[in-house]
Amino acid sequence: MTIHPATAHTPATPSYDQLPIIDLSAADRGPQARALLHAQLHSAAHDVGFFQLTGHGVTPAETDALLTAMRDFFALPEADRLALDNVNSPHFRGYTRTGDERTGGSRDWRDQLDIGAERPARVPGPGEPPYWWLQGPNQWPAALPALRTAALAWIDRLSAVAQRLLHELLTAIGAPAGFYDPVLGAHAHPHLKLVRYPGSADDGTGQGVGAHKDYGFLTLLLQDTVGGLQVQRADGRFHDVPPIDGAFVVNLGELLEVATDGYLLATNHRVVSPPGATERFSVPFFYNPRLDAKVEPLPFPHASKAPGVTDDPANPLHAEYGYNELKGKLRAHPLVAGRHHAGLLTPA
């Protein structure tokens, strides 16, 4: 942990040793426990934008099934993994080799498998938004059928957890719990990444993944015990997020910041590569709305206290969700963009 020297001995200095820890199961333990849960959610989402979630109901057996299949995938021969190269998918699905993804224009030192809802390819017709390219089939390793089963089950399971969490969060700030249900549900656009950080890059750079915000509603991250995730806190510095066994690290995406005019926070975070040849595995799940969703401002009683959305001229946010995700994919995966979507690229 890094503490600013000027405030190291000030009792009022907030502790950055750990994010807020929130037990979702408190929602089922009566009015008093649920009221405390809402107070904790309100504070974490308004003040930090990140927290650790326990009591979510996902079992160790469900987690082990996914982690076993993921480790088996990364243990496959490189040729088997490259058979799923996402450069072959106009939908940005499949395997990304180490160093082929970009964040903030710089190389991320990790390889990964990108998975979404299993749906038929939709090629945009004349006049249709180009973000429909993001809908399509996944790529699966023929030698590892258990991966498909485990990954799609994980998407369904975490979609349910995220929906429940979002309902409690909206209730916590006095908003209608189901306000965004029409843009989620069966036509939502969830996204799952199975990620391996292979250790430090050959050139010594430490960017596992560069600083960024997520652009959906909620992200639920399963991380292993190696560590490396860092969150930018109120002091402006990036602080480590120590892993907690069985917990998900949750962060709010830009949609919730925009929907509340900045009252809820989407917070910068990054991953520092593990030292040497140490491997780190993580599984981020992104709870996103349907691609054609136009996210309406959230009616809630604290709206008058909202400070406004963080302004980033290099990252303008669009009214329709799909345009935001497409913009991010084109930047992050230049090889896929160049092969399949050259007409969508704009000068930097």
XYZ file of C-alpha atoms in Angstrom:
348
model
C 0.000 0.000 0.000
C 1.230 3.501 -0.801
C 0.270 6.335 1.553
C 0.889 9.973 0.713
C 3.695 11.131 3.046
C 1.895 14.341 3.986
C -1.061 12.433 5.393
C 0.580 9.243 6.614
C 0.020 10.051 10.287
C -3.288 11.894 10.057
C -6.002 9.889 11.853
C -8.704 11.130 9.475
C -6.913 9.712 6.443
C -9.059 6.972 4.876
C -7.552 3.491 4.845
C -6.881 2.096 1.401
C -5.886 -1.354 2.656
C -9.083 -2.821 1.221
C -12.189 -1.879 -0.696
C -15.571 -1.877 1.083
C -16.781 -5.449 1.653
C -20.500 -5.963 1.079
C -22.546 -9.075 1.873
C -25.384 -9.372 -0.651
C -27.107 -12.082 1.380
C -28.015 -9.408 3.945
C -30.943 -8.580 1.644
C -32.602 -11.788 2.872
C -32.049 -11.268 6.614
C -34.847 -8.854 7.443
C -35.485 -5.096 7.166
C -32.660 -3.983 9.475
C -29.979 -6.017 7.709
C -31.260 -4.922 4.305
C -31.241 -1.271 5.354
C -27.591 -1.625 6.418
C -26.798 -3.309 3.092
C -28.353 -0.366 1.248
C -26.352 2.131 3.279
C -23.143 0.256 2.468
C -23.987 -0.034 -1.234
C -24.898 3.646 -1.437
C -21.618 4.707 0.129
C -19.452 2.334 -1.910
C -21.059 3.246 -5.230
C -21.104 6.999 -4.558
C -17.706 7.383 -2.899
C -15.511 4.660 -4.412
C -17.153 2.958 -7.406
C -15.600 -0.358 -6.328
C -16.281 -2.941 -3.627
C -15.810 -6.612 -2.773
C -19.003 -8.689 -2.918
C -19.626 -11.701 -0.691
C -22.871 -13.573 0.000
C -23.624 -13.760 -3.722
C -24.605 -17.438 -3.708
C -22.156 -18.648 -6.364
C -20.832 -21.956 -5.025
C -17.214 -23.153 -4.886
C -18.233 -26.027 -7.194
C -19.495 -23.595 -9.851
C -16.315 -21.549 -9.548
C -14.060 -24.610 -9.689
C -15.780 -25.850 -12.860
C -15.007 -22.594 -14.638
C -11.460 -22.225 -13.312
C -10.584 -25.822 -14.198
C -11.852 -25.398 -17.749
C -10.029 -22.068 -18.065
C -6.693 -23.476 -16.899
C -7.151 -26.438 -19.255
C -7.681 -23.989 -22.104
C -4.503 -22.033 -21.422
C -2.628 -25.337 -21.098
C -3.586 -26.291 -24.669
C -0.827 -26.153 -27.298
C -0.474 -22.693 -28.769
C -1.668 -23.959 -32.159
C -4.969 -25.049 -30.599
C -5.462 -21.660 -28.985
C -4.522 -19.826 -32.183
C -7.150 -21.838 -34.043
C -9.590 -19.576 -32.175
C -7.749 -16.346 -33.019
C -10.165 -13.442 -32.717
C -8.668 -11.949 -35.872
C -10.853 -14.506 -37.656
C -14.037 -13.184 -35.980
C -15.725 -9.964 -37.144
C -17.606 -10.146 -33.809
C -14.424 -9.755 -31.686
C -14.883 -13.233 -30.192
C -12.114 -15.721 -29.554
C -8.487 -15.840 -28.488
C -6.200 -12.805 -28.277
C -2.473 -13.461 -28.190
C -0.313 -11.807 -25.551
C 0.379 -8.223 -26.569
C -2.296 -7.993 -29.279
C -4.792 -5.994 -27.202
C -4.352 -2.280 -26.490
C -5.486 -0.018 -23.655
C -4.813 3.695 -23.944
C -2.869 2.925 -27.095
C -0.328 0.754 -25.261
C 0.127 -3.009 -25.373
C -1.517 -5.139 -22.661
C 0.688 -8.045 -21.547
C -1.927 -10.807 -21.280
C -3.710 -13.339 -23.443
C -7.400 -14.071 -23.184
C -10.538 -15.669 -24.574
C -13.485 -13.344 -25.225
C -16.953 -14.905 -24.909
C -20.455 -13.483 -25.183
C -24.015 -14.718 -25.362
C -24.194 -17.522 -27.943
C -26.248 -15.952 -30.736
C -26.312 -16.088 -34.532
C -24.204 -13.583 -36.423
C -25.978 -10.370 -37.277
C -24.457 -8.491 -40.184
C -25.741 -4.907 -40.214
C -27.896 -4.145 -43.207
C -28.084 -0.814 -45.065
C -28.841 1.961 -42.609
C -28.456 -0.286 -39.554
C -25.993 0.668 -36.791
C -22.580 -0.968 -37.230
C -22.564 -2.123 -33.602
C -24.652 -5.160 -34.638
C -21.328 -6.661 -35.730
C -20.772 -7.308 -31.995
C -23.482 -9.967 -31.998
C -22.367 -13.371 -33.183
C -21.138 -16.840 -32.287
C -18.256 -17.652 -29.989
C -15.215 -19.705 -30.924
C -14.690 -22.861 -28.849
C -11.823 -25.378 -28.673
C -12.972 -28.724 -30.090
C -10.655 -30.551 -27.682
C -12.265 -28.981 -24.607
C -16.093 -29.201 -24.695
C -16.276 -28.561 -20.937
C -15.180 -24.981 -21.523
C -18.287 -24.087 -23.507
C -20.543 -25.599 -20.856
C -18.777 -23.883 -17.955
C -18.446 -20.476 -19.616
C -22.065 -20.196 -20.773
C -23.263 -21.398 -17.360
C -21.095 -18.695 -15.758
C -22.637 -16.007 -17.963
C -26.131 -17.087 -16.914
C -25.202 -17.376 -13.234
C -23.459 -14.023 -12.991
C -26.163 -12.299 -15.020
C -28.590 -13.317 -12.283
C -26.231 -12.114 -9.519
C -25.632 -8.810 -11.315
C -29.354 -8.250 -11.855
C -30.056 -8.775 -8.167
C -27.145 -6.530 -7.183
C -28.279 -3.778 -9.549
C -31.816 -3.932 -8.102
C -30.446 -3.539 -4.561
C -28.096 -0.746 -5.617
C -30.833 1.255 -7.312
C -33.094 0.760 -4.295
C -30.232 1.924 -2.076
C -30.155 5.346 -3.745
C -33.949 5.667 -3.812
C -34.463 4.759 -7.479
C -36.963 2.230 -8.905
C -35.285 -1.188 -8.627
C -36.360 -2.397 -12.070
C -35.851 0.855 -13.956
C -33.344 -0.684 -16.387
C -34.950 -4.128 -16.693
C -36.300 -3.343 -20.212
C -32.743 -2.964 -21.607
C -31.374 -6.034 -19.827
C -32.906 -9.506 -19.543
C -32.975 -11.891 -22.495
C -31.555 -9.364 -24.971
C -28.729 -8.048 -22.809
C -25.177 -8.132 -24.188
C -23.047 -9.830 -21.503
C -19.330 -10.257 -21.994
C -16.961 -12.712 -20.320
C -13.176 -12.729 -20.494
C -10.930 -15.589 -19.435
C -7.579 -13.905 -18.855
C -4.029 -15.051 -18.202
C -1.223 -12.663 -17.288
C 1.981 -14.584 -18.081
C 4.326 -12.433 -15.984
C 6.388 -9.393 -16.853
C 6.883 -8.359 -20.458
C 10.241 -8.901 -22.115
C 10.801 -5.153 -22.382
C 10.217 -4.648 -18.667
C 6.960 -2.716 -18.995
C 4.504 -3.479 -16.223
C 1.194 -2.956 -18.027
C -0.907 -6.049 -17.570
C -3.820 -3.905 -18.647
C -3.703 -0.131 -18.723
C -5.824 2.267 -16.685
C -9.418 2.397 -17.897
C -13.079 2.474 -16.947
C -15.624 -0.139 -18.011
C -18.493 1.010 -20.196
C -21.433 -1.138 -19.112
C -23.501 -1.256 -15.921
C -21.536 -3.554 -13.586
C -18.385 -5.683 -13.714
C -17.945 -8.727 -11.465
C -14.349 -9.933 -11.321
C -13.119 -13.273 -10.049
C -9.379 -12.975 -9.362
C -6.893 -15.522 -8.117
C -4.544 -15.067 -5.163
C -1.639 -13.498 -7.084
C -2.957 -9.920 -7.011
C -2.102 -7.058 -9.352
C -5.458 -5.273 -9.658
C -5.185 -1.622 -8.651
C -7.932 0.970 -8.212
C -7.503 4.742 -8.326
C -8.784 6.134 -5.032
C -9.660 9.627 -3.825
C -5.986 10.523 -3.262
C -5.396 10.126 -7.006
C -3.088 7.141 -6.554
C -3.584 3.543 -7.621
C -3.954 1.127 -4.682
C -3.749 -2.662 -4.619
C -6.911 -4.726 -4.212
C -5.966 -7.700 -2.020
C -7.849 -10.829 -3.119
C -10.548 -12.213 -0.815
C -11.363 -15.895 -1.193
C -14.843 -16.381 -2.610
C -15.501 -12.677 -3.238
C -16.116 -10.844 -6.489
C -14.532 -7.448 -7.038
C -17.367 -5.270 -8.328
C -17.026 -1.979 -10.136
C -19.541 0.355 -11.701
C -19.378 1.068 -15.412
C -19.758 4.360 -17.225
C -23.457 3.781 -17.916
C -24.286 4.167 -14.229
C -22.139 7.281 -13.949
C -23.887 8.816 -16.954
C -27.346 7.689 -15.805
C -26.848 9.426 -12.436
C -24.994 12.475 -13.791
C -21.882 11.474 -11.889
C -23.504 10.661 -8.531
C -22.376 7.047 -8.926
C -18.749 6.555 -9.904
C -17.057 4.680 -12.708
C -13.497 4.448 -11.433
C -10.166 4.035 -13.188
C -8.431 0.724 -12.573
C -5.532 -1.229 -14.022
C -3.543 -4.449 -13.617
C 0.189 -4.495 -12.939
C 1.911 -7.536 -14.411
C 3.015 -10.131 -11.871
C 6.765 -10.386 -11.339
C 9.021 -12.613 -13.410
C 7.252 -15.593 -14.941
C 4.459 -15.708 -12.327
C 1.079 -16.384 -13.937
C -2.101 -14.605 -12.851
C -5.588 -15.698 -13.864
C -8.710 -13.562 -13.704
C -12.282 -13.751 -14.955
C -14.058 -10.433 -15.491
C -17.785 -10.558 -16.300
C -19.388 -7.452 -17.777
C -23.125 -6.903 -17.230
C -24.137 -4.838 -20.229
C -27.501 -3.832 -21.706
C -28.791 -4.684 -25.151
C -26.740 -3.107 -27.916
C -29.551 -0.811 -29.061
C -30.281 0.411 -25.511
C -30.642 4.133 -25.022
C -29.956 4.457 -21.322
C -32.368 6.930 -19.765
C -31.387 9.197 -16.852
C -32.193 7.552 -13.548
C -34.883 9.216 -11.407
C -33.595 9.292 -7.816
C -33.821 11.742 -4.904
C -30.115 12.609 -4.778
C -29.964 13.858 -8.365
C -29.589 17.483 -7.238
C -26.299 16.518 -5.545
C -24.833 14.958 -8.675
C -21.527 16.604 -9.684
C -21.795 15.836 -13.399
C -20.163 13.153 -15.513
C -16.383 12.980 -15.785
C -15.457 14.735 -19.015
C -12.947 12.948 -21.231
C -12.737 14.482 -24.733
C -10.763 11.437 -25.914
C -13.582 9.125 -24.847
C -16.960 10.668 -25.691
C -19.960 8.618 -24.599
C -22.804 7.880 -27.005
C -26.507 7.673 -26.220
C -26.821 4.128 -27.629
C -24.802 1.567 -25.706
C -23.644 -0.387 -28.763
C -21.702 2.555 -30.149
C -19.691 2.767 -26.908
C -18.778 -0.900 -26.959
C -17.934 -0.847 -30.668
C -15.679 2.175 -30.139
C -13.868 0.323 -27.357
C -13.452 -2.861 -29.380
C -12.063 -1.024 -32.405
C -9.446 0.642 -30.207
C -8.566 -2.430 -28.161
C -8.295 -4.916 -31.037
C -6.622 -3.150 -33.962
C -5.888 -6.392 -35.837
C -9.561 -7.413 -35.844
C -10.597 -3.874 -36.728
C -8.129 -3.691 -39.593
C -9.175 -7.020 -41.091
C -12.952 -6.754 -40.788
C -13.918 -3.150 -40.070
C -11.504 -0.845 -41.854
C -14.443 1.265 -42.983
C -15.390 1.972 -39.352
C -11.961 3.206 -38.298
C -11.492 6.922 -37.817
C -8.208 8.842 -37.729
C -6.673 9.018 -34.231
